[in-house]
PDB file of C-alpha atoms in Angstrom:
ATOM      1  CA  GLN A   1     -28.013 -21.047  15.304  1.00  0.00           C
ATOM      2  CA  VAL A   2     -24.259 -20.202  15.509  1.00  0.00           C
ATOM      3  CA  GLN A   3     -21.989 -17.069  14.887  1.00  0.00           C
ATOM      4  CA  LEU A   4     -18.768 -17.384  15.006  1.00  0.00           C
ATOM      5  CA  VAL A   5     -16.915 -13.448  14.894  1.00  0.00           C
ATOM      6  CA  GLU A   6     -14.136 -11.764  14.126  1.00  0.00           C
ATOM      7  CA  SER A   7     -11.313  -9.330  15.407  1.00  0.00           C
ATOM      8  CA  GLY A   8      -8.658  -8.411  15.391  1.00  0.00           C
ATOM      9  CA  GLY A   9      -7.088  -7.343  11.276  1.00  0.00           C
ATOM     10  CA  GLY A  10      -5.762  -4.415  10.192  1.00  0.00           C
ATOM     11  CA  LEU A  11      -2.262  -2.904   8.848  1.00  0.00           C
ATOM     12  CA  VAL A  12       1.036  -3.548  10.014  1.00  0.00           C
ATOM     13  CA  GLN A  13       4.461  -3.033   9.056  1.00  0.00           C
ATOM     14  CA  ALA A  14       6.844  -6.177   8.754  1.00  0.00           C
ATOM     15  CA  GLY A  15       8.409  -7.741  11.430  1.00  0.00           C
ATOM     16  CA  GLY A  16       5.196  -6.424  13.238  1.00  0.00           C
ATOM     17  CA  SER A  17       2.543  -8.525  15.363  1.00  0.00           C
ATOM     18  CA  LEU A  18      -1.052  -8.885  15.485  1.00  0.00           C
ATOM     19  CA  ARG A  19      -3.469 -10.595  17.452  1.00  0.00           C
ATOM     20  CA  LEU A  20      -6.592 -12.374  16.391  1.00  0.00           C
ATOM     21  CA  SER A  21      -9.940 -13.600  17.965  1.00  0.00           C
ATOM     22  CA  CYS A  22     -12.887 -15.419  17.276  1.00  0.00           C
ATOM     23  CA  ALA A  23     -16.170 -16.203  19.391  1.00  0.00           C
ATOM     24  CA  ALA A  24     -18.642 -18.711  18.730  1.00  0.00           C
ATOM     25  CA  SER A  25     -22.064 -17.906  19.877  1.00  0.00           C
ATOM     26  CA  GLY A  26     -25.836 -19.505  20.035  1.00  0.00           C
ATOM     27  CA  THR A  27     -26.516 -22.906  21.173  1.00  0.00           C
ATOM     28  CA  ILE A  28     -23.113 -24.620  21.260  1.00  0.00           C
ATOM     29  CA  PHE A  29     -22.567 -28.186  23.127  1.00  0.00           C
ATOM     30  CA  SER A  30     -18.364 -28.104  22.805  1.00  0.00           C
ATOM     31  CA  ILE A  31     -16.641 -27.221  19.751  1.00  0.00           C
ATOM     32  CA  ARG A  32     -14.368 -30.305  18.479  1.00  0.00           C
ATOM     33  CA  VAL A  33     -12.017 -28.512  16.338  1.00  0.00           C
ATOM     34  CA  MET A  34     -11.111 -24.567  15.699  1.00  0.00           C
ATOM     35  CA  ARG A  35      -9.390 -23.071  12.789  1.00  0.00           C
ATOM     36  CA  TRP A  36      -7.492 -20.316  11.103  1.00  0.00           C
ATOM     37  CA  TYR A  37      -7.888 -20.204   7.210  1.00  0.00           C
ATOM     38  CA  ARG A  38      -6.381 -17.418   5.148  1.00  0.00           C
ATOM     39  CA  GLN A  39      -6.942 -16.241   0.853  1.00  0.00           C
ATOM     40  CA  ALA A  40      -5.011 -13.883  -0.843  1.00  0.00           C
ATOM     41  CA  PRO A  41      -5.762 -12.480  -3.737  1.00  0.00           C
ATOM     42  CA  GLY A  42      -5.819 -14.512  -6.847  1.00  0.00           C
ATOM     43  CA  LYS A  43      -4.405 -17.431  -4.544  1.00  0.00           C
ATOM     44  CA  GLN A  44      -6.501 -20.716  -3.101  1.00  0.00           C
ATOM     45  CA  GLN A  45      -7.417 -20.476   0.825  1.00  0.00           C
ATOM     46  CA  GLU A  46      -5.218 -22.322   2.991  1.00  0.00           C
ATOM     47  CA  LEU A  47      -5.559 -23.682   6.524  1.00  0.00           C
ATOM     48  CA  VAL A  48      -3.209 -21.537   9.004  1.00  0.00           C
ATOM     49  CA  CYS A  49      -3.251 -23.939  11.374  1.00  0.00           C
ATOM     50  CA  ALA A  50      -5.853 -25.308  13.808  1.00  0.00           C
ATOM     51  CA  ILE A  51      -6.462 -26.612  17.811  1.00  0.00           C
ATOM     52  CA  THR A  52      -8.021 -29.630  19.257  1.00  0.00           C
ATOM     53  CA  ASN A  53     -10.183 -29.602  22.426  1.00  0.00           C
ATOM     54  CA  ASP A  54      -7.459 -31.491  23.997  1.00  0.00           C
ATOM     55  CA  GLY A  55      -5.111 -28.642  22.609  1.00  0.00           C
ATOM     56  CA  SER A  56      -3.278 -30.826  20.035  1.00  0.00           C
ATOM     57  CA  THR A  57      -1.359 -27.706  17.329  1.00  0.00           C
ATOM     58  CA  ASN A  58      -1.077 -27.817  14.253  1.00  0.00           C
ATOM     59  CA  TYR A  59       0.010 -24.878  11.446  1.00  0.00           C
ATOM     60  CA  ALA A  60       1.324 -24.413   8.119  1.00  0.00           C
ATOM     61  CA  ASP A  61       4.971 -24.523   7.547  1.00  0.00           C
ATOM     62  CA  SER A  62       4.862 -21.260   6.439  1.00  0.00           C
ATOM     63  CA  VAL A  63       3.682 -19.695   9.366  1.00  0.00           C
ATOM     64  CA  LYS A  64       5.615 -21.892  11.699  1.00  0.00           C
ATOM     65  CA  GLY A  65       7.517 -20.051  14.958  1.00  0.00           C
ATOM     66  CA  ARG A  66       6.272 -17.463  14.061  1.00  0.00           C
ATOM     67  CA  PHE A  67       1.722 -17.722  14.728  1.00  0.00           C
ATOM     68  CA  THR A  68       0.695 -19.718  18.201  1.00  0.00           C
ATOM     69  CA  ILE A  69      -3.017 -20.580  18.159  1.00  0.00           C
ATOM     70  CA  SER A  70      -4.831 -20.512  21.156  1.00  0.00           C
ATOM     71  CA  ARG A  71      -8.047 -21.144  22.874  1.00  0.00           C
ATOM     72  CA  ASP A  72     -10.816 -20.450  25.984  1.00  0.00           C
ATOM     73  CA  ASN A  73     -12.903 -23.126  26.035  1.00  0.00           C
ATOM     74  CA  ALA A  74     -15.050 -21.042  28.640  1.00  0.00           C
ATOM     75  CA  LYS A  75     -15.512 -18.469  26.425  1.00  0.00           C
ATOM     76  CA  ASN A  76     -15.904 -20.155  23.588  1.00  0.00           C
ATOM     77  CA  ALA A  77     -13.238 -18.032  21.717  1.00  0.00           C
ATOM     78  CA  TRP A  78      -9.464 -18.444  20.078  1.00  0.00           C
ATOM     79  CA  TYR A  79      -7.286 -16.820  19.224  1.00  0.00           C
ATOM     80  CA  LEU A  80      -4.382 -16.088  16.361  1.00  0.00           C
ATOM     81  CA  GLN A  81      -0.686 -14.758  17.540  1.00  0.00           C
ATOM     82  CA  MET A  82       0.603 -13.664  14.806  1.00  0.00           C
ATOM     83  CA  ASN A  83       4.437 -12.276  15.255  1.00  0.00           C
ATOM     84  CA  SER A  84       7.200 -11.335  12.755  1.00  0.00           C
ATOM     85  CA  LEU A  85       5.118 -10.672  10.110  1.00  0.00           C
ATOM     86  CA  LYS A  86       5.781 -10.817   6.467  1.00  0.00           C
ATOM     87  CA  PRO A  87       4.062  -9.162   3.482  1.00  0.00           C
ATOM     88  CA  GLU A  88       3.262 -12.453   2.239  1.00  0.00           C
ATOM     89  CA  ASP A  89       0.831 -13.338   5.206  1.00  0.00           C
ATOM     90  CA  THR A  90      -1.331 -10.239   3.831  1.00  0.00           C
ATOM     91  CA  ALA A  91      -4.577 -12.104   3.551  1.00  0.00           C
ATOM     92  CA  VAL A  92      -8.363 -11.814   4.243  1.00  0.00           C
ATOM     93  CA  TYR A  93      -7.868 -14.350   7.342  1.00  0.00           C
ATOM     94  CA  TYR A  94     -11.178 -16.618   7.956  1.00  0.00           C
ATOM     95  CA  CYS A  95     -11.842 -18.448  11.689  1.00  0.00           C
ATOM     96  CA  ASN A  96     -13.496 -21.770  11.140  1.00  0.00           C
ATOM     97  CA  ALA A  97     -14.368 -24.014  13.756  1.00  0.00           C
ATOM     98  CA  ASP A  98     -16.438 -27.980  14.230  1.00  0.00           C
ATOM     99  CA  ILE A  99     -19.222 -27.818  16.895  1.00  0.00           C
ATOM    100  CA  THR A 100     -21.436 -30.668  18.048  1.00  0.00           C
ATOM    101  CA  ASN A 101     -25.180 -29.290  18.629  1.00  0.00           C
ATOM    102  CA  ARG A 102     -26.995 -30.806  21.783  1.00  0.00           C
ATOM    103  CA  ASN A 103     -28.178 -33.151  19.081  1.00  0.00           C
ATOM    104  CA  SER A 104     -24.551 -34.464  19.411  1.00  0.00           C
ATOM    105  CA  ARG A 105     -24.344 -33.420  14.791  1.00  0.00           C
ATOM    106  CA  ASP A 106     -21.517 -31.746  14.422  1.00  0.00           C
ATOM    107  CA  PHE A 107     -21.586 -28.308  11.853  1.00  0.00           C
ATOM    108  CA  ARG A 108     -19.334 -26.333  10.433  1.00  0.00           C
ATOM    109  CA  TYR A 109     -19.362 -22.547  10.749  1.00  0.00           C
ATOM    110  CA  TRP A 110     -17.338 -19.678   9.604  1.00  0.00           C
ATOM    111  CA  GLY A 111     -16.183 -16.183  10.796  1.00  0.00           C
ATOM    112  CA  GLN A 112     -16.718 -13.297   8.259  1.00  0.00           C
ATOM    113  CA  GLY A 113     -13.205 -12.635   7.644  1.00  0.00           C
ATOM    114  CA  THR A 114     -10.792  -9.984   9.284  1.00  0.00           C
ATOM    115  CA  GLN A 115      -8.177  -8.310   6.782  1.00  0.00           C
ATOM    116  CA  VAL A 116      -4.503  -8.315   7.386  1.00  0.00           C
ATOM    117  CA  THR A 117      -2.494  -6.469   6.050  1.00  0.00           C
ATOM    118  CA  VAL A 118       1.608  -6.466   6.289  1.00  0.00           C
ATOM    119  CA  SER A 119       4.047  -3.430   4.554  1.00  0.00           C
ATOM    120  CA  SER A 120       7.026  -3.762   3.147  1.00  0.00           C
TER     121      SER A 120
END
């Protein structure tokens, strides 16, 4: 059984910073892709960014230059550094990963979500 546990959300003023963390635990052979999604009230879920196991990253246009995704393979963890936050970044943020088990099968897992609120 694999679990993703997120931490680091909260309330911040516009222009401020927050750092989200996600840690995977359980029977894990490898984590191929780590992602962050977000969902604002009344809006569709949005892919914020992703990082592969070779370190390649991609970002939504709305966060480029402000958000940075990183990973610590030894800890099965990944992070989202969010700078220059805007009120429109307010959402529930979810971590997500494609994890390979010892039988070489891939499964996609989700964290429980953490609220990020940016006040103007």
